[in-house]
Coordinates of C-alpha atoms in Angstrom, one line a residue:
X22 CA -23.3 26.5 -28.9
X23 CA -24.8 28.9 -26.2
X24 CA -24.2 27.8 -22.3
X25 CA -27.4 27.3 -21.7
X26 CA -28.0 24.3 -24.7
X27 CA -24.2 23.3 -23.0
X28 CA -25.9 22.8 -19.3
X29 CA -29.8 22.5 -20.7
X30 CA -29.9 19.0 -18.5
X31 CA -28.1 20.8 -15.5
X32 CA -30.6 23.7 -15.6
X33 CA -33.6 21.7 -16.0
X34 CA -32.6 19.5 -12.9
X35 CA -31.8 23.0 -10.7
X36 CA -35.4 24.6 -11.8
X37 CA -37.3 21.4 -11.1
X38 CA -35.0 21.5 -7.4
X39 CA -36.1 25.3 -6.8
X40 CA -39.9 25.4 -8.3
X41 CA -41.5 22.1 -8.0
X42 CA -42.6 22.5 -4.4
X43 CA -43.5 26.4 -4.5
X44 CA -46.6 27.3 -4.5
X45 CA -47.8 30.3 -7.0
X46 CA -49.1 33.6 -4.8
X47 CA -52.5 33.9 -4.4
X48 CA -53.3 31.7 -7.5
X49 CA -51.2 33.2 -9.6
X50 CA -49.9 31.6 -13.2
X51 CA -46.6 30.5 -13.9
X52 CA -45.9 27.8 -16.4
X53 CA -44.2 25.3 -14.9
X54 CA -40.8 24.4 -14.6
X55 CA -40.0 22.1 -18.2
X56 CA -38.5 23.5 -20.8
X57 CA -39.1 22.3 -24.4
X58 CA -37.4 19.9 -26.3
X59 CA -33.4 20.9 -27.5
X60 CA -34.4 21.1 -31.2
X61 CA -32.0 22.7 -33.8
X62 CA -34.8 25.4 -33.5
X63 CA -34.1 25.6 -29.8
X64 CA -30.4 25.9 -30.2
X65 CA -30.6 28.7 -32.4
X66 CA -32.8 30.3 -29.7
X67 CA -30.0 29.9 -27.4
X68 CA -27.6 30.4 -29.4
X69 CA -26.6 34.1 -27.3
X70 CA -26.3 32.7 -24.4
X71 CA -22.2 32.2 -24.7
X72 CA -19.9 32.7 -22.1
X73 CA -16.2 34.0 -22.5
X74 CA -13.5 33.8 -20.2
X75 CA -10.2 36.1 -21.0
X76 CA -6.8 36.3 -18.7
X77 CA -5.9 39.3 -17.6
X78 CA -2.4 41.1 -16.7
X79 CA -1.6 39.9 -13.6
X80 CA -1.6 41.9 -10.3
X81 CA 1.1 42.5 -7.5
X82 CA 1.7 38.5 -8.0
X83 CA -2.0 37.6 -8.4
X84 CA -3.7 36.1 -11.5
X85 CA -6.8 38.0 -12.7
X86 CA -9.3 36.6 -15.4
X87 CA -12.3 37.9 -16.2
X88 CA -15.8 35.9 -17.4
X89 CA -18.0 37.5 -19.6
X90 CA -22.0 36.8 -19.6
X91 CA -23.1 39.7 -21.7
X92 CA -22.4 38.3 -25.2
X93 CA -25.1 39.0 -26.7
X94 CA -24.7 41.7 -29.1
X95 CA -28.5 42.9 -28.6
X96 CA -28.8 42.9 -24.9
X97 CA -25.2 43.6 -23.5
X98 CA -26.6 42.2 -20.2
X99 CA -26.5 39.1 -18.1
X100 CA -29.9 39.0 -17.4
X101 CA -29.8 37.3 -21.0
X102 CA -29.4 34.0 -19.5
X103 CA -32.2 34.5 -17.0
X104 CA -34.4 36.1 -19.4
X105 CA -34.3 32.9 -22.3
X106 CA -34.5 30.4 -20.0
X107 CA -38.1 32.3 -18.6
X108 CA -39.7 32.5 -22.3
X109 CA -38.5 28.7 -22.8
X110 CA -40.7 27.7 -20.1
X111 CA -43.6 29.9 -21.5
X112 CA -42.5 28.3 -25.1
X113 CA -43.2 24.7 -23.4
X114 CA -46.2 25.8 -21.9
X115 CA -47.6 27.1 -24.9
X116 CA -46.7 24.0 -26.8
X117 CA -47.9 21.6 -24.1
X118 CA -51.4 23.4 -23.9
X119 CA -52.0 26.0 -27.1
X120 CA -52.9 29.1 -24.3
X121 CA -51.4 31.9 -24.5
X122 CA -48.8 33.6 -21.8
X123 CA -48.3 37.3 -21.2
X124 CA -44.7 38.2 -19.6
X125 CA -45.3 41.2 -17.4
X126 CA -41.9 42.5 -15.5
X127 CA -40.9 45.8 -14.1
X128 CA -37.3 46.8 -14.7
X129 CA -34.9 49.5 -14.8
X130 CA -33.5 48.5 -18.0
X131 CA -31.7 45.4 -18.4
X132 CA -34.2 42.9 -17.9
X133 CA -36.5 44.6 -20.1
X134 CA -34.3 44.5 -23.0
X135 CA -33.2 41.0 -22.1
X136 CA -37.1 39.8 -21.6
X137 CA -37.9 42.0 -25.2
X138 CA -35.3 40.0 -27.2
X139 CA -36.1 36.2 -25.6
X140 CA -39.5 37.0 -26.9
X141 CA -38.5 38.1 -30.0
X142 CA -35.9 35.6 -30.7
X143 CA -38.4 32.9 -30.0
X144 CA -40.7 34.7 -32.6
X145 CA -38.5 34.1 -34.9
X146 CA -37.1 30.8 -34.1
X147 CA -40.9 29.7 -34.9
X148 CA -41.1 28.5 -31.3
X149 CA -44.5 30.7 -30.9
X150 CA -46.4 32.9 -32.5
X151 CA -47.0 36.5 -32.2
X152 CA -50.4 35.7 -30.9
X153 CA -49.2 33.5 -28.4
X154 CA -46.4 34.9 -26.1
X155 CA -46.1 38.9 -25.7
X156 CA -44.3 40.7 -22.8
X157 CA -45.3 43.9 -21.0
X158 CA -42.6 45.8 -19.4
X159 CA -42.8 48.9 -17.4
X160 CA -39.6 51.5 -16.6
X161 CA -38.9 54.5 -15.4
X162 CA -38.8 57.0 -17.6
X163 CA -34.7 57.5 -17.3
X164 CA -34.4 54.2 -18.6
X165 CA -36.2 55.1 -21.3
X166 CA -33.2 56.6 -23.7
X167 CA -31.7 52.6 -22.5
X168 CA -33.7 50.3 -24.5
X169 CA -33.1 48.9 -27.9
X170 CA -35.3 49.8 -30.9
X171 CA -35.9 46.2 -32.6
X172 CA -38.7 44.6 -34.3
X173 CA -40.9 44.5 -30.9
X174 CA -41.4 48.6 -31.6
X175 CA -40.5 48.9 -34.9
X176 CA -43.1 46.0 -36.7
X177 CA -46.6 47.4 -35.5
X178 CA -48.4 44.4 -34.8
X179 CA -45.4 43.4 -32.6
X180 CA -45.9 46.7 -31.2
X181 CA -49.1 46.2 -30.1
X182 CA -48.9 43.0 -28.4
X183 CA -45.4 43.9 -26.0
X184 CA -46.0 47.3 -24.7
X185 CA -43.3 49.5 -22.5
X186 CA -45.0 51.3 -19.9
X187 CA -43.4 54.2 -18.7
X188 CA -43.4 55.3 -15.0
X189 CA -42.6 59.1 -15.1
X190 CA -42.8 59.5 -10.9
X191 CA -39.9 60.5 -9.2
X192 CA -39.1 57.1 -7.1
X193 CA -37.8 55.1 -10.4
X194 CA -38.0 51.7 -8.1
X195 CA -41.9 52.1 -7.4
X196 CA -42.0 50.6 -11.4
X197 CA -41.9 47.2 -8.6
X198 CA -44.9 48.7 -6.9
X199 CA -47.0 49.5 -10.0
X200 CA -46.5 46.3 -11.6
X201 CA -47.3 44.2 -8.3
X202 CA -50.9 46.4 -8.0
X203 CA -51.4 45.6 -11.5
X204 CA -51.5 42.0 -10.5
X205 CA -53.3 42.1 -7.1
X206 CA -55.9 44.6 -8.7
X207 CA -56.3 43.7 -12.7
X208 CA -55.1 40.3 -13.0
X209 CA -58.2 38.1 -13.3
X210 CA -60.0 40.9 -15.6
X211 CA -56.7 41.2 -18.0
X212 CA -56.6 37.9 -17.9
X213 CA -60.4 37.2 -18.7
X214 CA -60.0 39.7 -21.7
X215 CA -57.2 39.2 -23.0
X216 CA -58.1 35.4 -23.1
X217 CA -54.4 35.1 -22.0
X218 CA -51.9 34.1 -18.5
X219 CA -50.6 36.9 -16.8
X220 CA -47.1 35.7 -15.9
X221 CA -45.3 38.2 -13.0
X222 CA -41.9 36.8 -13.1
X223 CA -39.8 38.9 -10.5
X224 CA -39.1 35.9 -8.6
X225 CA -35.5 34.8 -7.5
X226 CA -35.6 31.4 -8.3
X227 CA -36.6 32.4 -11.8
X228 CA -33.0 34.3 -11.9
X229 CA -31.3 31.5 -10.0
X230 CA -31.7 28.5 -12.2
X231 CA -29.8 30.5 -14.9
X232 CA -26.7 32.4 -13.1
X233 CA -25.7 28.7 -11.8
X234 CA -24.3 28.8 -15.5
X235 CA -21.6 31.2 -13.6
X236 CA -20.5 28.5 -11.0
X237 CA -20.6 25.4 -13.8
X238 CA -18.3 27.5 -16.4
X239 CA -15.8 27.8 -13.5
X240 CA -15.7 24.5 -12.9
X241 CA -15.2 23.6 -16.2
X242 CA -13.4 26.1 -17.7
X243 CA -10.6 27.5 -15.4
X244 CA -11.2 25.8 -11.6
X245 CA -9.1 27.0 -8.9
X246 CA -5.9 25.6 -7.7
X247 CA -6.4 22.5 -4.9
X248 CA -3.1 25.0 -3.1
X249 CA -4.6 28.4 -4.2
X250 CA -7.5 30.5 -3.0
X251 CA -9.4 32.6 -5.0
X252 CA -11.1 35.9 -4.9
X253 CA -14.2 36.3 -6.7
X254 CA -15.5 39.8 -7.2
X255 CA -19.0 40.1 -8.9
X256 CA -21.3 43.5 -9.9
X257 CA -24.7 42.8 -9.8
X258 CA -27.6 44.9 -9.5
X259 CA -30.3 43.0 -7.5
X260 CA -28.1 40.5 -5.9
X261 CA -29.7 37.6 -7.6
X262 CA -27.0 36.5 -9.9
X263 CA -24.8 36.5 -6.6
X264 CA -26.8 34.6 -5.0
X265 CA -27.0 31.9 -7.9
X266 CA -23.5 31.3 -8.3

């Protein structure tokens, strides 16, 4: 099974730990912090989320070992484990109440592919319903030749409901700006009209309650030696899965 179904009850606790007492910004929606049942349907939804760990050759004495979190064959990234556990908290949310939740995150590539696929995979885990969960990225336009052509632009309705903006300015980063004016300025009218929740989820803890995934692997899987330090080197992009484990 995926590491997140493997540590559901560890991850719920560590979300309830960050969220619970922060308050949204200026009023604005997130969905709470449970996440839905583990069903067989759920499982499969998580199904991508493995984890791999493979040895290395060893260096000038040292043992080297590598852990691998991008898995999944139609993301390559590890902001898959970040991104499913955010649309399973919009999939509880929109079974606990029947509204609908609009994803809206800026990104240079990664997390909108990994966002794109969690709400596609929970589309057809029969989790939701188009109608009812939809995501709205927005990228630079270099990122542009990065992102994955699945059902979310190839089926039209799909299409419709989960956009990709693209940003063609020359500051690829001011995609953070854009989508945080779109929420001070447009939020309560998209919202209104769309008869949906605008969900901004570029929020560290909403990264953190999933890269902790790194630090319980380790300690399952291959923990260090009580008489042997250990070095561990991480490449991150935003710092946020550095910060989780």
């Amino acid at each position: 099974e995926g590491s997140l179904a493997h540590y559901y009850d560890q991850i719920q606790a560590t979300l309830k730990e960050l969220l619970s007492a922060r308050s949204c910004d200026e009023g604005e929606f997130t969905p709470g912090v449970d996440l839905p049942l583990l069903t067989l349907p759920m499982r499969e939804y998580l199904s991508v989320s493995t984890v791999a760990y493979s040895p290395v050759r060893s260096y000038q004495g040292k043992r080297l070992a590598l852990l691998d979190l991008t898995r999944n064959p139609a993301t390559m990234t590890t902001k898959t484990l970040a991104s499913l556990i955010i649309v399973a908290r919009a999939i509880r949310f929109i079974q606990d109440t029947g509204q609908r939740v609009s994803i809206l995150t800026p990104s240079s590539a990664n997390k909108a592919i990994a966002i794109r696929d969690a709400v596609l995979r929970a589309i057809k885990a029969g989790l939701v319903r188009p109608d009812q969960l939809n995501a709205i990225v927005i990228v630079p336009v270099s990122s542009v030749p990065k992102l994955r052509n699945t059902a979310l632009s190839m089926d039209s309705e799909l299409r419709a409901r989960n956009p990709v903006a693209v940003y063609h300015g020359t500051v690829p980063g001011d995609v953070k700006a854009i989508a945080r004016e779109v929420m001070e300025t447009h939020r309560e009218y998209l919202e209104k009209n769309g008869k949906t929740n605008l969900w901004y989820t570029l929020q560290l803890e909403n990264y953190l309650a999933a890269d902790v995934v790194r630090a319980l692997s380790e300690a399952e899987f291959f923990p260090p030696a009580v008489d042997e330090p250990r070095l561990h080197v991480h490449a991150v992009s935003s710092a946020y899965g550095l910060l989780g484990h």
